[in-house]
Short mmCIF file of C-alpha atoms in Angstrom, two decimals:
data_model
loop_
_atom_site.label_atom_id
_atom_site.label_comp_id
_atom_site.label_asym_id
_atom_site.label_seq_id
_atom_site.Cartn_x
_atom_site.Cartn_y
_atom_site.Cartn_z
CA UNK A 1 -6.18 5.25 -25.58
CA UNK A 2 -8.41 5.83 -28.59
CA UNK A 3 -10.83 8.75 -28.85
CA UNK A 4 -10.59 10.26 -25.37
CA UNK A 5 -12.98 13.16 -25.97
CA UNK A 6 -13.21 14.17 -22.33
CA UNK A 7 -10.79 14.16 -19.40
CA UNK A 8 -10.83 15.41 -15.83
CA UNK A 9 -9.43 14.77 -12.35
CA UNK A 10 -11.54 13.85 -9.32
CA UNK A 11 -11.22 15.15 -5.77
CA UNK A 12 -8.19 12.89 -5.19
CA UNK A 13 -6.42 13.83 -8.41
CA UNK A 14 -7.33 10.61 -10.22
CA UNK A 15 -7.69 11.14 -13.97
CA UNK A 16 -10.61 9.68 -15.92
CA UNK A 17 -11.32 9.78 -19.63
CA UNK A 18 -14.62 9.51 -21.45
CA UNK A 19 -14.29 8.05 -24.94
CA UNK A 20 -16.13 7.86 -28.22
CA UNK A 21 -16.95 4.56 -29.99
CA UNK A 22 -14.86 2.40 -27.64
CA UNK A 23 -16.02 1.60 -24.05
CA UNK A 24 -16.75 4.97 -22.58
CA UNK A 25 -14.92 5.20 -19.24
CA UNK A 26 -11.28 4.67 -18.27
CA UNK A 27 -9.22 5.40 -15.16
CA UNK A 28 -5.99 6.77 -16.68
CA UNK A 29 -2.69 6.50 -14.80
CA UNK A 30 0.89 7.45 -15.63
CA UNK A 31 2.57 4.72 -17.62
CA UNK A 32 -0.64 2.91 -18.52
CA UNK A 33 -1.57 1.57 -21.95
CA UNK A 34 -5.23 1.37 -22.88
CA UNK A 35 -7.79 0.24 -25.44
CA UNK A 36 -7.12 1.05 -29.09
CA UNK A 37 -10.00 1.30 -31.54
CA UNK A 38 -7.92 -0.06 -34.44
CA UNK A 39 -4.39 -1.25 -35.24
CA UNK A 40 -1.97 -2.85 -32.79
CA UNK A 41 -0.26 -0.98 -29.98
CA UNK A 42 2.95 0.83 -30.91
CA UNK A 43 4.72 -1.44 -28.45
CA UNK A 44 4.02 -4.99 -29.71
CA UNK A 45 4.87 -6.49 -26.31
CA UNK A 46 2.01 -4.90 -24.35
CA UNK A 47 0.03 -8.19 -24.59
CA UNK A 48 -2.80 -6.99 -22.33
CA UNK A 49 -3.85 -3.35 -22.04
CA UNK A 50 -5.73 -1.81 -19.11
CA UNK A 51 -9.49 -2.24 -19.41
CA UNK A 52 -12.47 0.06 -19.04
CA UNK A 53 -13.82 0.58 -15.52
CA UNK A 54 -17.48 0.81 -16.58
CA UNK A 55 -20.04 -1.79 -15.49
CA UNK A 56 -22.73 -0.62 -17.93
CA UNK A 57 -23.16 0.71 -21.44
CA UNK A 58 -24.64 3.80 -23.03
CA UNK A 59 -24.95 4.51 -26.72
CA UNK A 60 -21.38 4.61 -27.92
CA UNK A 61 -20.36 8.24 -28.51
CA UNK A 62 -19.29 10.37 -25.55
CA UNK A 63 -17.75 13.81 -25.36
CA UNK A 64 -16.67 15.98 -22.47
CA UNK A 65 -15.90 15.04 -18.87
CA UNK A 66 -16.10 17.03 -15.67
CA UNK A 67 -16.28 15.84 -12.10
CA UNK A 68 -18.77 17.93 -10.20
CA UNK A 69 -16.59 19.50 -7.52
CA UNK A 70 -18.77 22.47 -6.68
CA UNK A 71 -21.33 23.38 -4.06
CA UNK A 72 -24.83 24.18 -5.35
CA UNK A 73 -26.07 20.80 -6.59
CA UNK A 74 -27.33 18.19 -4.10
CA UNK A 75 -24.57 16.47 -2.11
CA UNK A 76 -24.92 13.18 -4.00
CA UNK A 77 -23.55 14.86 -7.13
CA UNK A 78 -20.24 15.69 -5.47
CA UNK A 79 -17.39 13.97 -7.35
CA UNK A 80 -19.84 12.53 -9.89
CA UNK A 81 -18.62 12.51 -13.50
CA UNK A 82 -20.69 14.53 -15.98
CA UNK A 83 -20.41 13.73 -19.70
CA UNK A 84 -22.32 14.31 -22.93
CA UNK A 85 -23.57 11.43 -25.02
CA UNK A 86 -23.80 12.42 -28.66
CA UNK A 87 -26.00 9.56 -29.84
CA UNK A 88 -28.40 9.87 -26.93
CA UNK A 89 -28.53 13.70 -27.27
CA UNK A 90 -28.20 13.94 -23.51
CA UNK A 91 -26.00 14.72 -20.53
CA UNK A 92 -25.30 11.65 -18.37
CA UNK A 93 -23.50 11.07 -15.09
CA UNK A 94 -21.45 8.17 -13.75
CA UNK A 95 -20.60 7.40 -10.13
CA UNK A 96 -17.12 6.03 -9.39
CA UNK A 97 -16.85 3.44 -6.63
CA UNK A 98 -13.28 2.73 -5.44
CA UNK A 99 -12.13 -0.82 -6.10
CA UNK A 100 -8.53 -1.87 -5.45
CA UNK A 101 -6.18 0.56 -7.15
CA UNK A 102 -8.96 1.83 -9.40
CA UNK A 103 -12.74 2.22 -9.61
CA UNK A 104 -15.94 0.71 -10.90
CA UNK A 105 -17.98 3.20 -12.91
CA UNK A 106 -21.71 2.87 -12.23
CA UNK A 107 -24.40 4.73 -14.12
CA UNK A 108 -25.52 7.74 -12.11
CA UNK A 109 -28.48 9.21 -13.96
CA UNK A 110 -29.74 10.54 -17.27
CA UNK A 111 -29.11 14.04 -16.02
CA UNK A 112 -30.36 15.97 -19.05
CA UNK A 113 -32.22 14.16 -21.85
CA UNK A 114 -33.12 16.69 -24.55
CA UNK A 115 -35.51 14.87 -26.93
CA UNK A 116 -33.95 16.91 -29.75
CA UNK A 117 -32.06 15.12 -32.52
CA UNK A 118 -30.23 18.33 -33.41
CA UNK A 119 -28.93 18.77 -29.85
CA UNK A 120 -25.31 17.55 -29.89
CA UNK A 121 -23.71 18.15 -26.52
CA UNK A 122 -19.98 17.76 -26.68
CA UNK A 123 -18.22 19.46 -23.79
CA UNK A 124 -18.93 20.10 -20.11
CA UNK A 125 -17.54 22.69 -17.70
CA UNK A 126 -18.26 23.62 -14.07
CA UNK A 127 -18.51 27.35 -13.41
CA UNK A 128 -17.44 29.49 -10.43
CA UNK A 129 -21.08 29.80 -9.34
CA UNK A 130 -21.42 25.99 -9.34
CA UNK A 131 -23.42 25.66 -12.54
CA UNK A 132 -22.91 22.96 -15.18
CA UNK A 133 -22.14 24.43 -18.60
CA UNK A 134 -22.81 22.33 -21.70
CA UNK A 135 -21.62 23.09 -25.22
CA UNK A 136 -24.14 22.11 -27.91
CA UNK A 137 -22.97 22.45 -31.50
CA UNK A 138 -26.59 21.90 -32.63
CA UNK A 139 -26.39 20.18 -35.99
CA UNK A 140 -28.14 17.03 -37.15
CA UNK A 141 -24.95 15.65 -38.71
CA UNK A 142 -23.27 14.43 -35.54
CA UNK A 143 -20.08 13.26 -37.26
CA UNK A 144 -19.42 16.71 -38.71
CA UNK A 145 -18.82 15.57 -42.27
CA UNK A 146 -21.20 18.24 -43.51
CA UNK A 147 -21.86 21.14 -41.17
CA UNK A 148 -25.27 22.42 -42.18
CA UNK A 149 -25.66 25.06 -39.50
CA UNK A 150 -22.21 26.51 -38.72
CA UNK A 151 -23.58 29.43 -36.69
CA UNK A 152 -26.01 27.49 -34.53
CA UNK A 153 -23.78 26.39 -31.64
CA UNK A 154 -24.91 27.37 -28.19
CA UNK A 155 -23.91 27.04 -24.54
CA UNK A 156 -26.37 26.12 -21.81
CA UNK A 157 -25.97 26.60 -18.09
CA UNK A 158 -27.81 24.23 -15.75
CA UNK A 159 -28.49 25.39 -12.18
CA UNK A 160 -30.74 24.05 -9.42
CA UNK A 161 -34.00 25.92 -9.01
CA UNK A 162 -33.83 28.86 -6.66
CA UNK A 163 -30.05 29.21 -6.57
CA UNK A 164 -29.01 32.83 -7.01
CA UNK A 165 -25.96 33.95 -8.93
CA UNK A 166 -22.91 35.02 -6.97
CA UNK A 167 -20.41 37.67 -7.89
CA UNK A 168 -17.18 35.97 -8.91
CA UNK A 169 -14.22 37.66 -7.20
CA UNK A 170 -11.15 38.70 -9.15
CA UNK A 171 -8.60 36.15 -7.98
CA UNK A 172 -5.76 37.90 -9.78
CA UNK A 173 -6.19 40.89 -7.47
CA UNK A 174 -5.86 38.80 -4.32
CA UNK A 175 -2.82 38.37 -2.13
CA UNK A 176 -0.75 35.21 -1.99
CA UNK A 177 -2.22 34.31 1.39
CA UNK A 178 -5.78 34.76 0.12
CA UNK A 179 -5.02 32.46 -2.82
CA UNK A 180 -3.72 29.87 -0.36
CA UNK A 181 -6.99 30.06 1.58
CA UNK A 182 -8.88 29.34 -1.63
CA UNK A 183 -7.34 25.86 -1.59
CA UNK A 184 -10.04 25.07 1.00
CA UNK A 185 -12.94 26.35 -1.13
CA UNK A 186 -15.91 24.06 -1.72
CA UNK A 187 -15.84 24.80 -5.47
CA UNK A 188 -12.82 23.39 -7.25
CA UNK A 189 -13.03 26.14 -9.90
CA UNK A 190 -11.57 28.50 -7.30
CA UNK A 191 -9.10 25.90 -6.06
CA UNK A 192 -7.62 25.28 -9.51
CA UNK A 193 -7.52 28.91 -10.62
CA UNK A 194 -5.96 30.04 -7.34
CA UNK A 195 -3.33 27.29 -7.57
CA UNK A 196 -2.52 28.32 -11.13
CA UNK A 197 -2.04 31.95 -10.05
CA UNK A 198 0.27 30.83 -7.25
CA UNK A 199 2.27 28.86 -9.81
CA UNK A 200 2.49 31.89 -12.13
CA UNK A 201 3.70 34.08 -9.30
CA UNK A 202 6.31 31.53 -8.33
CA UNK A 203 7.55 31.31 -11.92
CA UNK A 204 7.79 35.10 -12.21
CA UNK A 205 9.53 35.57 -8.87
CA UNK A 206 6.58 37.48 -7.39
CA UNK A 207 5.54 34.87 -4.82
CA UNK A 208 6.15 35.34 -1.11
CA UNK A 209 7.55 31.83 -0.89
CA UNK A 210 8.24 31.71 2.84
CA UNK A 211 4.74 32.74 3.88
CA UNK A 212 2.96 30.69 1.21
CA UNK A 213 4.89 27.52 1.92
CA UNK A 214 4.38 27.86 5.66
CA UNK A 215 0.62 28.33 5.19
CA UNK A 216 0.37 25.38 2.82
CA UNK A 217 2.39 23.12 5.12
CA UNK A 218 0.13 24.10 8.03
CA UNK A 219 -2.88 23.22 5.87
CA UNK A 220 -1.36 19.89 4.89
CA UNK A 221 -0.64 19.02 8.53
CA UNK A 222 -3.80 20.31 10.20
CA UNK A 223 -6.63 19.67 7.73
CA UNK A 224 -8.59 16.49 8.34
CA UNK A 225 -10.21 16.06 4.90
CA UNK A 226 -7.90 14.18 2.55
CA UNK A 227 -8.85 16.05 -0.67
CA UNK A 228 -8.03 19.35 1.01
CA UNK A 229 -4.71 17.99 2.25
CA UNK A 230 -3.95 16.94 -1.31
CA UNK A 231 -4.73 20.43 -2.56
CA UNK A 232 -2.13 21.80 -0.16
CA UNK A 233 0.36 19.20 -1.36
CA UNK A 234 -0.29 19.99 -5.03
CA UNK A 235 0.05 23.73 -4.39
CA UNK A 236 3.34 23.14 -2.59
CA UNK A 237 4.57 21.16 -5.58
CA UNK A 238 3.73 23.74 -8.24
CA UNK A 239 5.27 26.54 -6.15
CA UNK A 240 8.45 24.52 -5.56
CA UNK A 241 7.80 24.22 -1.85
CA UNK A 242 8.56 20.51 -1.48
CA UNK A 243 12.01 19.19 -0.73
CA UNK A 244 13.17 15.61 -1.05
CA UNK A 245 13.38 15.39 2.74
CA UNK A 246 9.82 16.61 3.15
CA UNK A 247 8.52 14.13 0.58
CA UNK A 248 10.49 11.37 2.27
CA UNK A 249 8.70 12.19 5.53
CA UNK A 250 5.33 12.09 3.79
CA UNK A 251 5.98 8.52 2.64
CA UNK A 252 5.03 7.62 6.23
CA UNK A 253 1.77 9.58 6.21
CA UNK A 254 -1.30 7.78 7.53
CA UNK A 255 -3.29 8.40 4.35
CA UNK A 256 -2.65 6.27 1.27
CA UNK A 257 -3.27 9.13 -1.17
CA UNK A 258 -0.73 11.41 0.47
CA UNK A 259 1.81 8.58 0.40
CA UNK A 260 0.99 7.89 -3.24
CA UNK A 261 1.36 11.48 -4.40
CA UNK A 262 4.60 11.81 -2.45
CA UNK A 263 5.95 8.87 -4.46
CA UNK A 264 4.96 10.57 -7.70
CA UNK A 265 6.58 13.85 -6.77
CA UNK A 266 9.77 12.18 -5.54
CA UNK A 267 10.17 10.45 -8.87
CA UNK A 268 9.10 13.42 -10.99
CA UNK A 269 11.84 15.68 -9.65
CA UNK A 270 14.40 14.23 -12.02
CA UNK A 271 16.13 14.55 -15.34
CA UNK A 272 14.32 11.41 -16.49
CA UNK A 273 11.16 11.76 -18.51
CA UNK A 274 8.81 9.61 -20.53
CA UNK A 275 10.67 10.27 -23.77
CA UNK A 276 14.17 9.44 -22.54
CA UNK A 277 15.37 5.82 -22.98
CA UNK A 278 15.31 4.31 -19.51
CA UNK A 279 18.74 2.72 -19.67
CA UNK A 280 20.34 6.07 -20.51
CA UNK A 281 18.75 8.00 -17.67
CA UNK A 282 21.45 9.95 -15.83
CA UNK A 283 19.36 10.52 -12.71
CA UNK A 284 18.99 7.98 -9.94
CA UNK A 285 17.21 7.86 -6.60
CA UNK A 286 19.27 8.35 -3.49
CA UNK A 287 19.96 4.98 -1.81
CA UNK A 288 17.78 5.73 1.22
CA UNK A 289 14.85 6.75 -0.98
CA UNK A 290 15.22 3.66 -3.14
CA UNK A 291 15.33 1.45 -0.05
CA UNK A 292 12.21 3.13 1.34
CA UNK A 293 10.26 2.67 -1.91
CA UNK A 294 11.35 -0.97 -2.11
CA UNK A 295 10.12 -1.50 1.46
CA UNK A 296 6.80 0.16 0.65
CA UNK A 297 6.43 -2.09 -2.39
CA UNK A 298 6.81 -5.07 -0.07
CA UNK A 299 4.77 -4.06 2.99
CA UNK A 300 2.47 -1.11 2.26
CA UNK A 301 -1.11 -2.45 2.43
CA UNK A 302 -2.50 0.03 -0.09
CA UNK A 303 -3.09 -0.93 -3.71
CA UNK A 304 -3.28 2.78 -4.51
CA UNK A 305 0.28 3.17 -3.22
CA UNK A 306 1.43 0.18 -5.26
CA UNK A 307 -0.14 1.72 -8.36
CA UNK A 308 1.91 4.87 -7.89
CA UNK A 309 5.02 2.79 -7.30
CA UNK A 310 4.33 0.90 -10.54
CA UNK A 311 4.05 4.22 -12.38
CA UNK A 312 7.14 5.68 -10.75
CA UNK A 313 9.36 2.66 -11.38
CA UNK A 314 8.85 3.11 -15.13
CA UNK A 315 10.73 6.41 -14.85
CA UNK A 316 13.73 4.90 -13.09
CA UNK A 317 16.90 3.52 -14.66
CA UNK A 318 16.76 -0.24 -15.11
CA UNK A 319 19.25 -0.90 -12.32
CA UNK A 320 16.97 0.77 -9.75
CA UNK A 321 13.78 -1.03 -10.73
CA UNK A 322 14.53 -4.52 -9.45
CA UNK A 323 14.13 -4.08 -5.71
CA UNK A 324 10.84 -2.22 -6.13
CA UNK A 325 9.48 -4.73 -8.63
CA UNK A 326 10.40 -7.63 -6.34
CA UNK A 327 8.13 -6.18 -3.69
CA UNK A 328 5.32 -5.33 -6.08
CA UNK A 329 5.03 -8.77 -7.66
CA UNK A 330 4.90 -10.47 -4.25
CA UNK A 331 1.26 -9.47 -3.64
CA UNK A 332 -1.12 -12.25 -4.60
CA UNK A 333 -4.03 -9.95 -3.75
CA UNK A 334 -3.16 -7.86 -6.82
CA UNK A 335 -3.82 -10.66 -9.33
CA UNK A 336 -7.37 -9.55 -10.16
CA UNK A 337 -6.76 -5.79 -9.95
CA UNK A 338 -7.58 -3.90 -13.16
CA UNK A 339 -4.32 -1.93 -13.14
CA UNK A 340 -1.59 -3.56 -11.11
CA UNK A 341 -0.51 -6.75 -12.96
CA UNK A 342 -0.47 -4.83 -16.23
CA UNK A 343 1.40 -1.89 -14.75
CA UNK A 344 3.99 -4.26 -13.27
CA UNK A 345 4.48 -5.71 -16.74
CA UNK A 346 4.83 -2.30 -18.38
CA UNK A 347 7.69 -1.57 -15.95
CA UNK A 348 9.40 -4.93 -16.44
CA UNK A 349 8.92 -5.48 -20.18
CA UNK A 350 11.68 -3.23 -21.60
CA UNK A 351 14.23 -4.89 -19.32
CA UNK A 352 13.53 -8.49 -20.32
CA UNK A 353 15.80 -8.79 -23.40
CA UNK A 354 18.81 -7.43 -21.55
CA UNK A 355 18.12 -9.08 -18.18
CA UNK A 356 16.61 -12.42 -19.12
CA UNK A 357 17.61 -14.52 -16.15
CA UNK A 358 16.77 -11.77 -13.67
CA UNK A 359 13.35 -11.28 -15.27
CA UNK A 360 12.57 -14.97 -15.10
CA UNK A 361 13.69 -15.25 -11.51
CA UNK A 362 11.61 -12.20 -10.58
CA UNK A 363 8.34 -13.55 -11.96
CA UNK A 364 8.99 -17.10 -10.78
CA UNK A 365 9.41 -15.86 -7.23
CA UNK A 366 6.42 -13.54 -7.52
CA UNK A 367 2.68 -14.15 -7.11
CA UNK A 368 1.37 -12.77 -10.43
CA UNK A 369 1.00 -15.74 -12.84
CA UNK A 370 0.38 -13.63 -15.92
CA UNK A 371 3.84 -12.11 -15.60
CA UNK A 372 5.35 -15.56 -16.07
CA UNK A 373 3.42 -15.91 -19.32
CA UNK A 374 4.42 -12.44 -20.49
CA UNK A 375 8.13 -12.92 -19.80
CA UNK A 376 8.14 -16.18 -21.73
CA UNK A 377 6.35 -14.57 -24.67
CA UNK A 378 8.69 -11.58 -24.61
CA UNK A 379 11.76 -13.82 -24.72
CA UNK A 380 10.43 -15.88 -27.58
CA UNK A 381 8.95 -13.07 -29.66
CA UNK A 382 11.28 -10.15 -29.09
CA UNK A 383 14.32 -9.51 -31.28
CA UNK A 384 16.43 -8.72 -28.25
CA UNK A 385 15.36 -11.97 -26.60
CA UNK A 386 16.10 -14.12 -29.62
CA UNK A 387 19.73 -13.05 -29.72
CA UNK A 388 20.44 -14.64 -26.35
CA UNK A 389 17.66 -17.17 -26.12
CA UNK A 390 19.97 -20.19 -26.12
CA UNK A 391 21.63 -18.99 -22.93
CA UNK A 392 18.31 -18.86 -21.20
CA UNK A 393 16.91 -22.14 -22.49
CA UNK A 394 19.47 -24.05 -20.48
CA UNK A 395 18.86 -22.14 -17.27
CA UNK A 396 17.22 -23.94 -14.40
CA UNK A 397 14.74 -21.14 -13.89
CA UNK A 398 13.63 -21.31 -17.53
CA UNK A 399 13.00 -25.04 -17.20
CA UNK A 400 11.07 -24.40 -14.04
CA UNK A 401 8.90 -21.89 -15.81
CA UNK A 402 8.12 -24.36 -18.61
CA UNK A 403 7.15 -27.06 -16.10
CA UNK A 404 4.99 -24.67 -14.17
#
């Protein structure tokens, strides 16, 4: 993704980037490949990257991104994305409407137009008192080639009229249990900082693990609001309070987001990582977990869950991807989704040269037409495919693909 000058996570842990020069808003997921301003993708077989989620345009330069997850602005601002626009000399907001596995980004409002050509807002933060902080480097040369006023930067805080400042408590002086309770706070500044302190204490051996994990599990089980349940889940993860058995249980949770995050955590607890060649991965899923994920790929009604499966499968050894991919590509309702067909391809693509027949059979049996096109292109264009292309040309499934 080119020029992501702002990034933040919403109340459900979904990451969004604001960008400069290119379309300004992207929903960013693990394993995704996105718009590049110039030059081809590093992987020449991407074919079709994931698109912007915006349905409108601003002037083209954006910087900073923060979801408003605090408690002093009007309720309609909750989970709204704040960003600076350098060319407009303003602070803008976008509203994200869920659509399929992703969102549509609608224009919220021109939150803070400045009418000052030297005002160059570039970064946004949300404070513990609920205010919106904006960094303004205040220089008429917005590209920074010649900084005329190096000492003129300033920070503004925006607060609703009549709201009084609150004393910010010292979280580092609080007990483990008190930090757990802050996972329910209405201002995410406290939630994130308290979670980080719990993680530090776990890493240093100072955490009362038994009490903390019991409290967080109670919160996860008893809280009705999904974002607050997710906070408990995330805190359990960073304090090493989740076992494979517990995550396996959560794959049956009634909420799609809890199921989705459980998939991510199950597949993150591994020796595999994004920089290790997939075929050499020495970690595999247990057979019962693999079977469960393959079943979810086939029958789970949630496109959010399938998005997390498509991300997770990219971290698995090739041999364990097939059964999950077979389920994923069987959903005709995913054809028009902004993420899913592309994410399915990103998981399948590196396997095509080595598993040509299996790849063809997979996409021929599936319901995502673009995958048929991509497999054919990969076989014809890729070096690995060309070495064995003659074997495939004679295959019945290859002929069927050509006819189709």
